[in-house]
Amino acid sequence: MMIQKWRSRKEGETFRRSVFVKLLLSFMCILMIPVVIGALLYGRMEQALIDNAYESNQALLQQTRLTVDSRMNEVDQLTAQIAFDPMLQMFLYEENNRSNINNYTYIELIKNLKRYRTLSPFIDDYFVYLKESDRIVTTTIRTDMETFFRYINEYQNRSINEISEMLSSYHLRTYLPSEPIQYDQMRRNMITSISSLPMGDDSEVRGSLVVMIDEAQLLGQLRKSDHRETDFYIFGSDGQVLSTTAQHADALGGIVPKFRGGQGNFAATIGNNEMMISYTKSSQNNWTYVSVIPKPIVLAKVHETKTLAMLLVLLCMAGGLAVAYYLAYKNHRPIRELIHAILQGKNMTGIQIRNEFAFIKNELLSSIVEEKQMRGKISQQKPVIQSDFISRLMKGYVDTAKLTDKDYLFMDVSLPHPHYGVVLLQIDDCHNFIQDDSEREWTLMRFILINLSNELLQSNGYAIEMERDRVGILLNVAEPSAEEGNELDRVLKAIKSQMESKFRTSITVAVSGMKADLEQIAVAYGEAVTALEYKLLREQRDIMYYDSVKNAEHHYFYYSLETEAQLMNYAKSGDYGSVAKVLDHVFEINFQTRSISPEMGKCLFSELISTVLKLFNALGMDEKPFFDGESDPFKYMARIGSTEKMSEALKRLYGSICEKVAGERSDHSDVLAAKIRQYIENHFASNELSLTTIADHIGLNPSYLSTFYKKQSGHNVTEYITALRMKEAKALLSDSDLTVTQIALKVGFASDIGLIRVFKKAEGVTPGKYREILQNNGHDNEAVL
């Protein structure tokens, strides 16, 4: 009643009728649902009949295949029996058995062939072709090829030359398509089976066994299978039609490539007719059995049902229109009541309502706008709320057991997939993209990486800021594992590739194992952190998967004091080539020959940097210019990243050291050689003098000292010590009365045996004999090395 006061009766009646029409049309649309369902059911019924026809065709084809395969097995058995007949074997090797072959033996062969004749209606006749004598032997006669194929068994579509060439070539169960043959004054269609003799020997064909299969018997078997207007085809292993009930054997030529697999069904248009085709293949002889039936025959019953369904639909629509009119009239009343409630709720008076739907719509839109304004204030804070929630979730600070759907909705987080994981993206080098090392530039870098990750991951994860140079991704995927080659790996490689190509920034990607429980996300975060540590041990282009490193067997790093001494000695002498070899050996034995953990890798890198610092200190060099302006060498090491780059950086450092030492190498070498020579001359009389004691005194590695001294003087240390001892021994032998034992101890030998052995090797005589010669001939001045 109140609404009638706010609008004229004419307007109200006009709009009421328009709403009524809309409601009526709506109910009529509902009425159409059964009609649509009926149409769908018709389609399903039609498809069900087609599927049933296909199943029936397949069953008939399978039955036919088993029957024909059984008959073809009889052909194979007959072929095997005749092929291994002893009498036939003698005729095959006629050139070796001419003395035993005569008319009588031919009669025996004919009798043998007749003995194998079976009662199978499929096998009409068979004969043997002997290539050596160009003879045909049947179960009744022996004749030459031309007579046989011209007057007895005449092929209507093949010449005698073609038949001769075919029988002379190798065949293993070859079947020729059905063709007319003039046989016993009758013309019948036959399928010809040819097998070369000896059977299985393709190196030399001596004859052929030919079995004639009556096509009428075969087609009769096919026609027994189905009484509908069905055409049957049998295709050989080479795709040729061996036999068919159709008028045209080549009607299926265009669809033969569709015969894939052991069996199948499909529809095709042949000529202007829709056909349903079923086929099955025989594993025995690789024949394909095909049935072709016109589709209208199968659907005849469907069309009858369709007519009846249309009558029922018309009756239902007539009754439905009456019901729709009643419901539309009845459901218009709540609209008036709804408007009345809105006017009372908002305390509206004196409003002219010309369009009830427009009024309701405007009020709803006004409420929605107010709600959006409230939600907008919340949504401005959602990225921060979402990022904080995901960060705490990854680090294990969230009680996942208490989370509800409302919590996820408020955080704007959706985790629809059953598997969870964590990916860490470490920004290694972005100096080619950012202009300075400011927080603004780093914020921009993280913003780019987060947006790129979210874009490529789509609904499979959330990327958030973790640290200044690190972005984290909470994964939620359908795949149960993270490994190379899957979809996740492709996405992560795309992120890495685009960061390197578009933004000239290198990043390291570390991926945890996938977890099936939300509570395991914190464990996944720890795994990702562990995998990230392995960037020290791998090339930067790799993605670090925790699953690939979790079971790795780790060892302590190898870097002995002797190796460190070698490095320092080579560097002090400016020998960069030897330094590079030692470094390659250290990296090979630690990172290739065996595996060490990232922690051990860091320790090894620290030891190697410590060796460099020792060298700088020993050589009095300022190390700051060598570390790219970094005041802390260990921070410089941490910034390098991988083993390959660490190896290159160390080689650059040692190269610079060796280059500087090289300028002073000449003077230093002469001084060092003189120092070694002086020490030997002062201590050669001591039996404790050795290469090791000299090296310890000089401060060099024994091996390096020996190589260095020989390179400087042309002879090794031992030779020089021996020469000095020999010179002193000869002097004592000529100018003193000391015994040989006393002289040996005085010149540095542990006993007279050592002196005698060395003396005789050098002079060719013993010390005693040498003294005797001197006393007789005078002193002999000897030169020393």
PDB file of C-alpha atoms in Angstrom, residues 176-394:
ATOM      1  CA  LEU A 176      49.126 -62.924 -52.555  1.00  0.00           C
ATOM      2  CA  PRO A 177      45.807 -61.036 -52.772  1.00  0.00           C
ATOM      3  CA  SER A 178      42.821 -62.980 -54.022  1.00  0.00           C
ATOM      4  CA  GLU A 179      42.645 -63.189 -57.805  1.00  0.00           C
ATOM      5  CA  PRO A 180      40.786 -65.314 -60.423  1.00  0.00           C
ATOM      6  CA  ILE A 181      42.448 -68.599 -61.437  1.00  0.00           C
ATOM      7  CA  GLN A 182      41.260 -70.912 -64.253  1.00  0.00           C
ATOM      8  CA  TYR A 183      41.428 -74.267 -62.511  1.00  0.00           C
ATOM      9  CA  ASP A 184      39.857 -77.620 -63.547  1.00  0.00           C
ATOM     10  CA  GLN A 185      37.773 -75.836 -66.207  1.00  0.00           C
ATOM     11  CA  MET A 186      36.421 -73.539 -63.486  1.00  0.00           C
ATOM     12  CA  ARG A 187      37.269 -69.992 -62.631  1.00  0.00           C
ATOM     13  CA  ARG A 188      37.616 -69.394 -58.940  1.00  0.00           C
ATOM     14  CA  ASN A 189      39.185 -66.713 -56.748  1.00  0.00           C
ATOM     15  CA  MET A 190      42.176 -67.991 -54.806  1.00  0.00           C
ATOM     16  CA  ILE A 191      44.578 -66.601 -52.184  1.00  0.00           C
ATOM     17  CA  THR A 192      48.053 -67.886 -52.888  1.00  0.00           C
ATOM     18  CA  SER A 193      50.528 -68.714 -50.080  1.00  0.00           C
ATOM     19  CA  ILE A 194      54.203 -68.958 -51.143  1.00  0.00           C
ATOM     20  CA  SER A 195      57.072 -70.268 -48.964  1.00  0.00           C
ATOM     21  CA  SER A 196      60.625 -70.587 -50.311  1.00  0.00           C
ATOM     22  CA  LEU A 197      62.529 -73.855 -50.066  1.00  0.00           C
ATOM     23  CA  PRO A 198      64.621 -74.756 -48.172  1.00  0.00           C
ATOM     24  CA  MET A 199      62.493 -73.052 -45.521  1.00  0.00           C
ATOM     25  CA  GLY A 200      64.189 -70.173 -43.723  1.00  0.00           C
ATOM     26  CA  ASP A 201      67.285 -70.127 -45.988  1.00  0.00           C
ATOM     27  CA  ASP A 202      67.312 -66.755 -47.758  1.00  0.00           C
ATOM     28  CA  SER A 203      70.833 -67.197 -49.119  1.00  0.00           C
ATOM     29  CA  GLU A 204      69.881 -69.621 -51.913  1.00  0.00           C
ATOM     30  CA  VAL A 205      66.308 -70.312 -53.077  1.00  0.00           C
ATOM     31  CA  ARG A 206      65.987 -73.810 -54.605  1.00  0.00           C
ATOM     32  CA  GLY A 207      62.249 -73.928 -54.970  1.00  0.00           C
ATOM     33  CA  SER A 208      58.896 -72.833 -53.582  1.00  0.00           C
ATOM     34  CA  LEU A 209      55.859 -74.451 -51.962  1.00  0.00           C
ATOM     35  CA  VAL A 210      52.571 -72.918 -53.162  1.00  0.00           C
ATOM     36  CA  VAL A 211      49.294 -73.442 -51.246  1.00  0.00           C
ATOM     37  CA  MET A 212      46.012 -72.361 -52.850  1.00  0.00           C
ATOM     38  CA  ILE A 213      43.364 -71.057 -50.382  1.00  0.00           C
ATOM     39  CA  ASP A 214      39.755 -70.932 -51.584  1.00  0.00           C
ATOM     40  CA  GLU A 215      38.479 -67.362 -51.118  1.00  0.00           C
ATOM     41  CA  ALA A 216      34.848 -68.571 -51.202  1.00  0.00           C
ATOM     42  CA  GLN A 217      35.428 -70.602 -48.036  1.00  0.00           C
ATOM     43  CA  LEU A 218      37.117 -67.623 -46.368  1.00  0.00           C
ATOM     44  CA  LEU A 219      34.370 -65.155 -47.343  1.00  0.00           C
ATOM     45  CA  GLY A 220      31.724 -67.631 -46.286  1.00  0.00           C
ATOM     46  CA  GLN A 221      33.270 -67.623 -42.837  1.00  0.00           C
ATOM     47  CA  LEU A 222      33.119 -63.802 -42.775  1.00  0.00           C
ATOM     48  CA  ARG A 223      29.493 -63.661 -43.943  1.00  0.00           C
ATOM     49  CA  LYS A 224      28.438 -66.075 -41.210  1.00  0.00           C
ATOM     50  CA  SER A 225      29.648 -63.512 -38.651  1.00  0.00           C
ATOM     51  CA  ASP A 226      27.114 -60.768 -39.462  1.00  0.00           C
ATOM     52  CA  HIS A 227      23.774 -60.656 -41.288  1.00  0.00           C
ATOM     53  CA  ARG A 228      23.654 -56.866 -41.569  1.00  0.00           C
ATOM     54  CA  GLU A 229      24.817 -54.936 -44.606  1.00  0.00           C
ATOM     55  CA  THR A 230      28.398 -55.328 -43.500  1.00  0.00           C
ATOM     56  CA  ASP A 231      31.441 -55.461 -45.741  1.00  0.00           C
ATOM     57  CA  PHE A 232      34.501 -57.360 -44.533  1.00  0.00           C
ATOM     58  CA  TYR A 233      38.129 -56.883 -45.566  1.00  0.00           C
ATOM     59  CA  ILE A 234      41.261 -58.860 -44.844  1.00  0.00           C
ATOM     60  CA  PHE A 235      44.519 -56.928 -45.208  1.00  0.00           C
ATOM     61  CA  GLY A 236      47.872 -58.648 -45.424  1.00  0.00           C
ATOM     62  CA  SER A 237      50.990 -57.630 -43.500  1.00  0.00           C
ATOM     63  CA  ASP A 238      52.023 -55.379 -46.401  1.00  0.00           C
ATOM     64  CA  GLY A 239      48.726 -53.444 -46.336  1.00  0.00           C
ATOM     65  CA  GLN A 240      47.267 -55.100 -49.462  1.00  0.00           C
ATOM     66  CA  VAL A 241      43.684 -56.353 -49.505  1.00  0.00           C
ATOM     67  CA  LEU A 242      43.901 -60.154 -49.500  1.00  0.00           C
ATOM     68  CA  SER A 243      40.143 -60.692 -49.621  1.00  0.00           C
ATOM     69  CA  THR A 244      36.899 -58.704 -49.234  1.00  0.00           C
ATOM     70  CA  THR A 245      33.148 -59.083 -49.439  1.00  0.00           C
ATOM     71  CA  ALA A 246      32.845 -55.576 -50.879  1.00  0.00           C
ATOM     72  CA  GLN A 247      32.415 -54.878 -54.575  1.00  0.00           C
ATOM     73  CA  HIS A 248      35.470 -52.610 -54.686  1.00  0.00           C
ATOM     74  CA  ALA A 249      38.614 -53.814 -52.936  1.00  0.00           C
ATOM     75  CA  ASP A 250      40.233 -50.353 -52.946  1.00  0.00           C
ATOM     76  CA  ALA A 251      37.352 -48.546 -51.171  1.00  0.00           C
ATOM     77  CA  LEU A 252      39.351 -48.337 -47.904  1.00  0.00           C
ATOM     78  CA  GLY A 253      42.606 -47.185 -49.472  1.00  0.00           C
ATOM     79  CA  GLY A 254      42.512 -43.747 -47.827  1.00  0.00           C
ATOM     80  CA  ILE A 255      41.980 -44.993 -44.257  1.00  0.00           C
ATOM     81  CA  VAL A 256      44.492 -47.866 -44.078  1.00  0.00           C
ATOM     82  CA  PRO A 257      47.004 -45.659 -42.148  1.00  0.00           C
ATOM     83  CA  LYS A 258      44.469 -45.435 -39.314  1.00  0.00           C
ATOM     84  CA  PHE A 259      44.844 -49.152 -38.532  1.00  0.00           C
ATOM     85  CA  ARG A 260      47.235 -48.706 -35.586  1.00  0.00           C
ATOM     86  CA  GLY A 261      47.543 -50.968 -32.582  1.00  0.00           C
ATOM     87  CA  GLY A 262      46.014 -54.387 -32.065  1.00  0.00           C
ATOM     88  CA  GLN A 263      42.402 -53.291 -32.571  1.00  0.00           C
ATOM     89  CA  GLY A 264      40.253 -50.171 -32.819  1.00  0.00           C
ATOM     90  CA  ASN A 265      37.067 -48.456 -33.951  1.00  0.00           C
ATOM     91  CA  PHE A 266      36.430 -45.207 -35.791  1.00  0.00           C
ATOM     92  CA  ALA A 267      33.984 -43.521 -38.155  1.00  0.00           C
ATOM     93  CA  ALA A 268      34.860 -42.459 -41.691  1.00  0.00           C
ATOM     94  CA  THR A 269      33.174 -41.198 -44.843  1.00  0.00           C
ATOM     95  CA  ILE A 270      33.473 -43.575 -47.778  1.00  0.00           C
ATOM     96  CA  GLY A 271      32.101 -42.060 -50.925  1.00  0.00           C
ATOM     97  CA  ASN A 272      29.098 -40.094 -49.658  1.00  0.00           C
ATOM     98  CA  ASN A 273      28.190 -42.549 -46.896  1.00  0.00           C
ATOM     99  CA  GLU A 274      28.996 -42.433 -43.173  1.00  0.00           C
ATOM    100  CA  MET A 275      30.539 -45.744 -42.188  1.00  0.00           C
ATOM    101  CA  MET A 276      31.437 -47.336 -38.850  1.00  0.00           C
ATOM    102  CA  ILE A 277      34.728 -49.207 -39.119  1.00  0.00           C
ATOM    103  CA  SER A 278      36.143 -51.792 -36.694  1.00  0.00           C
ATOM    104  CA  TYR A 279      39.405 -53.684 -37.081  1.00  0.00           C
ATOM    105  CA  THR A 280      41.551 -56.205 -35.265  1.00  0.00           C
ATOM    106  CA  LYS A 281      44.992 -57.608 -36.046  1.00  0.00           C
ATOM    107  CA  SER A 282      46.230 -61.176 -35.862  1.00  0.00           C
ATOM    108  CA  SER A 283      49.504 -61.754 -34.071  1.00  0.00           C
ATOM    109  CA  GLN A 284      49.925 -65.069 -35.915  1.00  0.00           C
ATOM    110  CA  ASN A 285      50.222 -63.816 -39.492  1.00  0.00           C
ATOM    111  CA  ASN A 286      49.892 -60.015 -38.984  1.00  0.00           C
ATOM    112  CA  TRP A 287      46.632 -59.923 -40.982  1.00  0.00           C
ATOM    113  CA  THR A 288      44.130 -57.138 -40.285  1.00  0.00           C
ATOM    114  CA  TYR A 289      40.417 -58.020 -40.223  1.00  0.00           C
ATOM    115  CA  VAL A 290      38.117 -55.056 -40.932  1.00  0.00           C
ATOM    116  CA  SER A 291      34.327 -54.690 -40.826  1.00  0.00           C
ATOM    117  CA  VAL A 292      32.492 -51.731 -42.439  1.00  0.00           C
ATOM    118  CA  ILE A 293      28.825 -51.086 -41.689  1.00  0.00           C
ATOM    119  CA  PRO A 294      26.638 -48.116 -42.761  1.00  0.00           C
ATOM    120  CA  LYS A 295      25.932 -45.821 -39.826  1.00  0.00           C
ATOM    121  CA  PRO A 296      22.222 -45.222 -40.721  1.00  0.00           C
ATOM    122  CA  ILE A 297      21.464 -48.912 -40.221  1.00  0.00           C
ATOM    123  CA  VAL A 298      22.733 -48.722 -36.630  1.00  0.00           C
ATOM    124  CA  LEU A 299      20.847 -45.481 -35.909  1.00  0.00           C
ATOM    125  CA  ALA A 300      17.484 -46.530 -37.381  1.00  0.00           C
ATOM    126  CA  LYS A 301      16.051 -47.262 -33.936  1.00  0.00           C
ATOM    127  CA  VAL A 302      17.399 -43.971 -32.602  1.00  0.00           C
ATOM    128  CA  HIS A 303      15.420 -41.986 -35.175  1.00  0.00           C
ATOM    129  CA  GLU A 304      12.212 -43.776 -34.179  1.00  0.00           C
ATOM    130  CA  THR A 305      12.841 -42.920 -30.543  1.00  0.00           C
ATOM    131  CA  LYS A 306      13.583 -39.326 -31.479  1.00  0.00           C
ATOM    132  CA  THR A 307      10.099 -38.843 -33.006  1.00  0.00           C
ATOM    133  CA  LEU A 308       8.441 -40.173 -29.883  1.00  0.00           C
ATOM    134  CA  ALA A 309      10.602 -37.916 -27.694  1.00  0.00           C
ATOM    135  CA  MET A 310       9.565 -34.817 -29.647  1.00  0.00           C
ATOM    136  CA  LEU A 311       5.878 -35.539 -28.994  1.00  0.00           C
ATOM    137  CA  LEU A 312       6.551 -35.909 -25.290  1.00  0.00           C
ATOM    138  CA  VAL A 313       8.491 -32.631 -25.234  1.00  0.00           C
ATOM    139  CA  LEU A 314       5.579 -30.734 -26.811  1.00  0.00           C
ATOM    140  CA  LEU A 315       3.203 -32.084 -24.177  1.00  0.00           C
ATOM    141  CA  CYS A 316       5.599 -31.149 -21.390  1.00  0.00           C
ATOM    142  CA  MET A 317       6.023 -27.613 -22.743  1.00  0.00           C
ATOM    143  CA  ALA A 318       2.245 -27.025 -22.820  1.00  0.00           C
ATOM    144  CA  GLY A 319       1.922 -28.032 -19.173  1.00  0.00           C
ATOM    145  CA  GLY A 320       5.074 -26.123 -18.267  1.00  0.00           C
ATOM    146  CA  LEU A 321       3.760 -22.851 -19.690  1.00  0.00           C
ATOM    147  CA  ALA A 322       0.749 -22.994 -17.384  1.00  0.00           C
ATOM    148  CA  VAL A 323       2.944 -23.673 -14.364  1.00  0.00           C
ATOM    149  CA  ALA A 324       5.381 -20.892 -15.369  1.00  0.00           C
ATOM    150  CA  TYR A 325       2.581 -18.327 -15.571  1.00  0.00           C
ATOM    151  CA  TYR A 326       1.420 -19.220 -12.070  1.00  0.00           C
ATOM    152  CA  LEU A 327       4.906 -19.105 -10.558  1.00  0.00           C
ATOM    153  CA  ALA A 328       5.745 -15.755 -12.214  1.00  0.00           C
ATOM    154  CA  TYR A 329       2.611 -14.177 -10.783  1.00  0.00           C
ATOM    155  CA  LYS A 330       3.320 -15.603  -7.344  1.00  0.00           C
ATOM    156  CA  ASN A 331       7.054 -14.624  -7.249  1.00  0.00           C
ATOM    157  CA  HIS A 332       6.473 -10.968  -8.198  1.00  0.00           C
ATOM    158  CA  ARG A 333       5.088 -10.251  -4.728  1.00  0.00           C
ATOM    159  CA  PRO A 334       8.456 -10.603  -2.836  1.00  0.00           C
ATOM    160  CA  ILE A 335       9.945  -7.822  -5.010  1.00  0.00           C
ATOM    161  CA  ARG A 336       7.428  -5.326  -3.666  1.00  0.00           C
ATOM    162  CA  GLU A 337       8.071  -6.510  -0.128  1.00  0.00           C
ATOM    163  CA  LEU A 338      11.873  -6.154  -0.612  1.00  0.00           C
ATOM    164  CA  ILE A 339      11.541  -2.526  -1.746  1.00  0.00           C
ATOM    165  CA  HIS A 340       9.337  -1.800   1.213  1.00  0.00           C
ATOM    166  CA  ALA A 341      11.976  -3.211   3.581  1.00  0.00           C
ATOM    167  CA  ILE A 342      14.755  -1.070   1.969  1.00  0.00           C
ATOM    168  CA  LEU A 343      12.672   2.106   2.303  1.00  0.00           C
ATOM    169  CA  GLN A 344      11.931   1.404   5.926  1.00  0.00           C
ATOM    170  CA  GLY A 345      15.530   0.446   6.716  1.00  0.00           C
ATOM    171  CA  LYS A 346      16.997   3.645   5.244  1.00  0.00           C
ATOM    172  CA  ASN A 347      14.095   5.829   6.440  1.00  0.00           C
ATOM    173  CA  MET A 348      13.248   7.038   2.936  1.00  0.00           C
ATOM    174  CA  THR A 349       9.997   8.935   2.397  1.00  0.00           C
ATOM    175  CA  GLY A 350       8.433  10.723  -0.562  1.00  0.00           C
ATOM    176  CA  ILE A 351      10.535   8.867  -3.188  1.00  0.00           C
ATOM    177  CA  GLN A 352       9.097   8.216  -6.631  1.00  0.00           C
ATOM    178  CA  ILE A 353      10.204   4.736  -7.765  1.00  0.00           C
ATOM    179  CA  ARG A 354       9.929   4.308 -11.505  1.00  0.00           C
ATOM    180  CA  ASN A 355      12.029   1.161 -11.825  1.00  0.00           C
ATOM    181  CA  GLU A 356      12.043  -1.372  -9.009  1.00  0.00           C
ATOM    182  CA  PHE A 357      15.091  -3.314 -10.281  1.00  0.00           C
ATOM    183  CA  ALA A 358      17.039  -0.092 -10.838  1.00  0.00           C
ATOM    184  CA  PHE A 359      16.200   1.035  -7.321  1.00  0.00           C
ATOM    185  CA  ILE A 360      17.352  -2.259  -5.805  1.00  0.00           C
ATOM    186  CA  LYS A 361      20.487  -2.190  -7.969  1.00  0.00           C
ATOM    187  CA  ASN A 362      21.410   1.354  -6.922  1.00  0.00           C
ATOM    188  CA  GLU A 363      21.007   0.531  -3.269  1.00  0.00           C
ATOM    189  CA  LEU A 364      23.139  -2.579  -3.628  1.00  0.00           C
ATOM    190  CA  LEU A 365      25.839  -0.672  -5.524  1.00  0.00           C
ATOM    191  CA  SER A 366      25.868   1.997  -2.837  1.00  0.00           C
ATOM    192  CA  SER A 367      26.407  -0.675  -0.190  1.00  0.00           C
ATOM    193  CA  ILE A 368      29.114  -2.337  -2.275  1.00  0.00           C
ATOM    194  CA  VAL A 369      30.970   0.967  -2.731  1.00  0.00           C
ATOM    195  CA  GLU A 370      30.954   1.551   0.997  1.00  0.00           C
ATOM    196  CA  GLU A 371      32.259  -1.974   1.571  1.00  0.00           C
ATOM    197  CA  LYS A 372      34.994  -1.515  -1.071  1.00  0.00           C
ATOM    198  CA  GLN A 373      36.169   1.650   0.610  1.00  0.00           C
ATOM    199  CA  MET A 374      36.545  -0.236   3.843  1.00  0.00           C
ATOM    200  CA  ARG A 375      38.262  -3.149   2.150  1.00  0.00           C
ATOM    201  CA  GLY A 376      40.550  -0.753   0.234  1.00  0.00           C
ATOM    202  CA  LYS A 377      41.998   0.536   3.457  1.00  0.00           C
ATOM    203  CA  ILE A 378      42.730  -3.046   4.477  1.00  0.00           C
ATOM    204  CA  SER A 379      44.040  -4.090   1.052  1.00  0.00           C
ATOM    205  CA  GLN A 380      46.685  -1.331   1.145  1.00  0.00           C
ATOM    206  CA  GLN A 381      48.271  -3.211   4.007  1.00  0.00           C
ATOM    207  CA  LYS A 382      47.755  -6.687   2.538  1.00  0.00           C
ATOM    208  CA  PRO A 383      51.163  -7.014   0.804  1.00  0.00           C
ATOM    209  CA  VAL A 384      52.872  -6.250   4.097  1.00  0.00           C
ATOM    210  CA  ILE A 385      50.551  -8.588   5.994  1.00  0.00           C
ATOM    211  CA  GLN A 386      51.003 -11.326   3.390  1.00  0.00           C
ATOM    212  CA  SER A 387      54.800 -10.977   3.279  1.00  0.00           C
ATOM    213  CA  ASP A 388      55.087 -11.037   7.076  1.00  0.00           C
ATOM    214  CA  PHE A 389      52.803 -14.074   7.336  1.00  0.00           C
ATOM    215  CA  ILE A 390      54.707 -16.067   4.693  1.00  0.00           C
ATOM    216  CA  SER A 391      58.071 -15.126   6.214  1.00  0.00           C
ATOM    217  CA  ARG A 392      56.979 -16.307   9.665  1.00  0.00           C
ATOM    218  CA  LEU A 393      55.424 -19.434   8.125  1.00  0.00           C
ATOM    219  CA  MET A 394      58.699 -20.367   6.388  1.00  0.00           C
TER     220      MET A 394
END
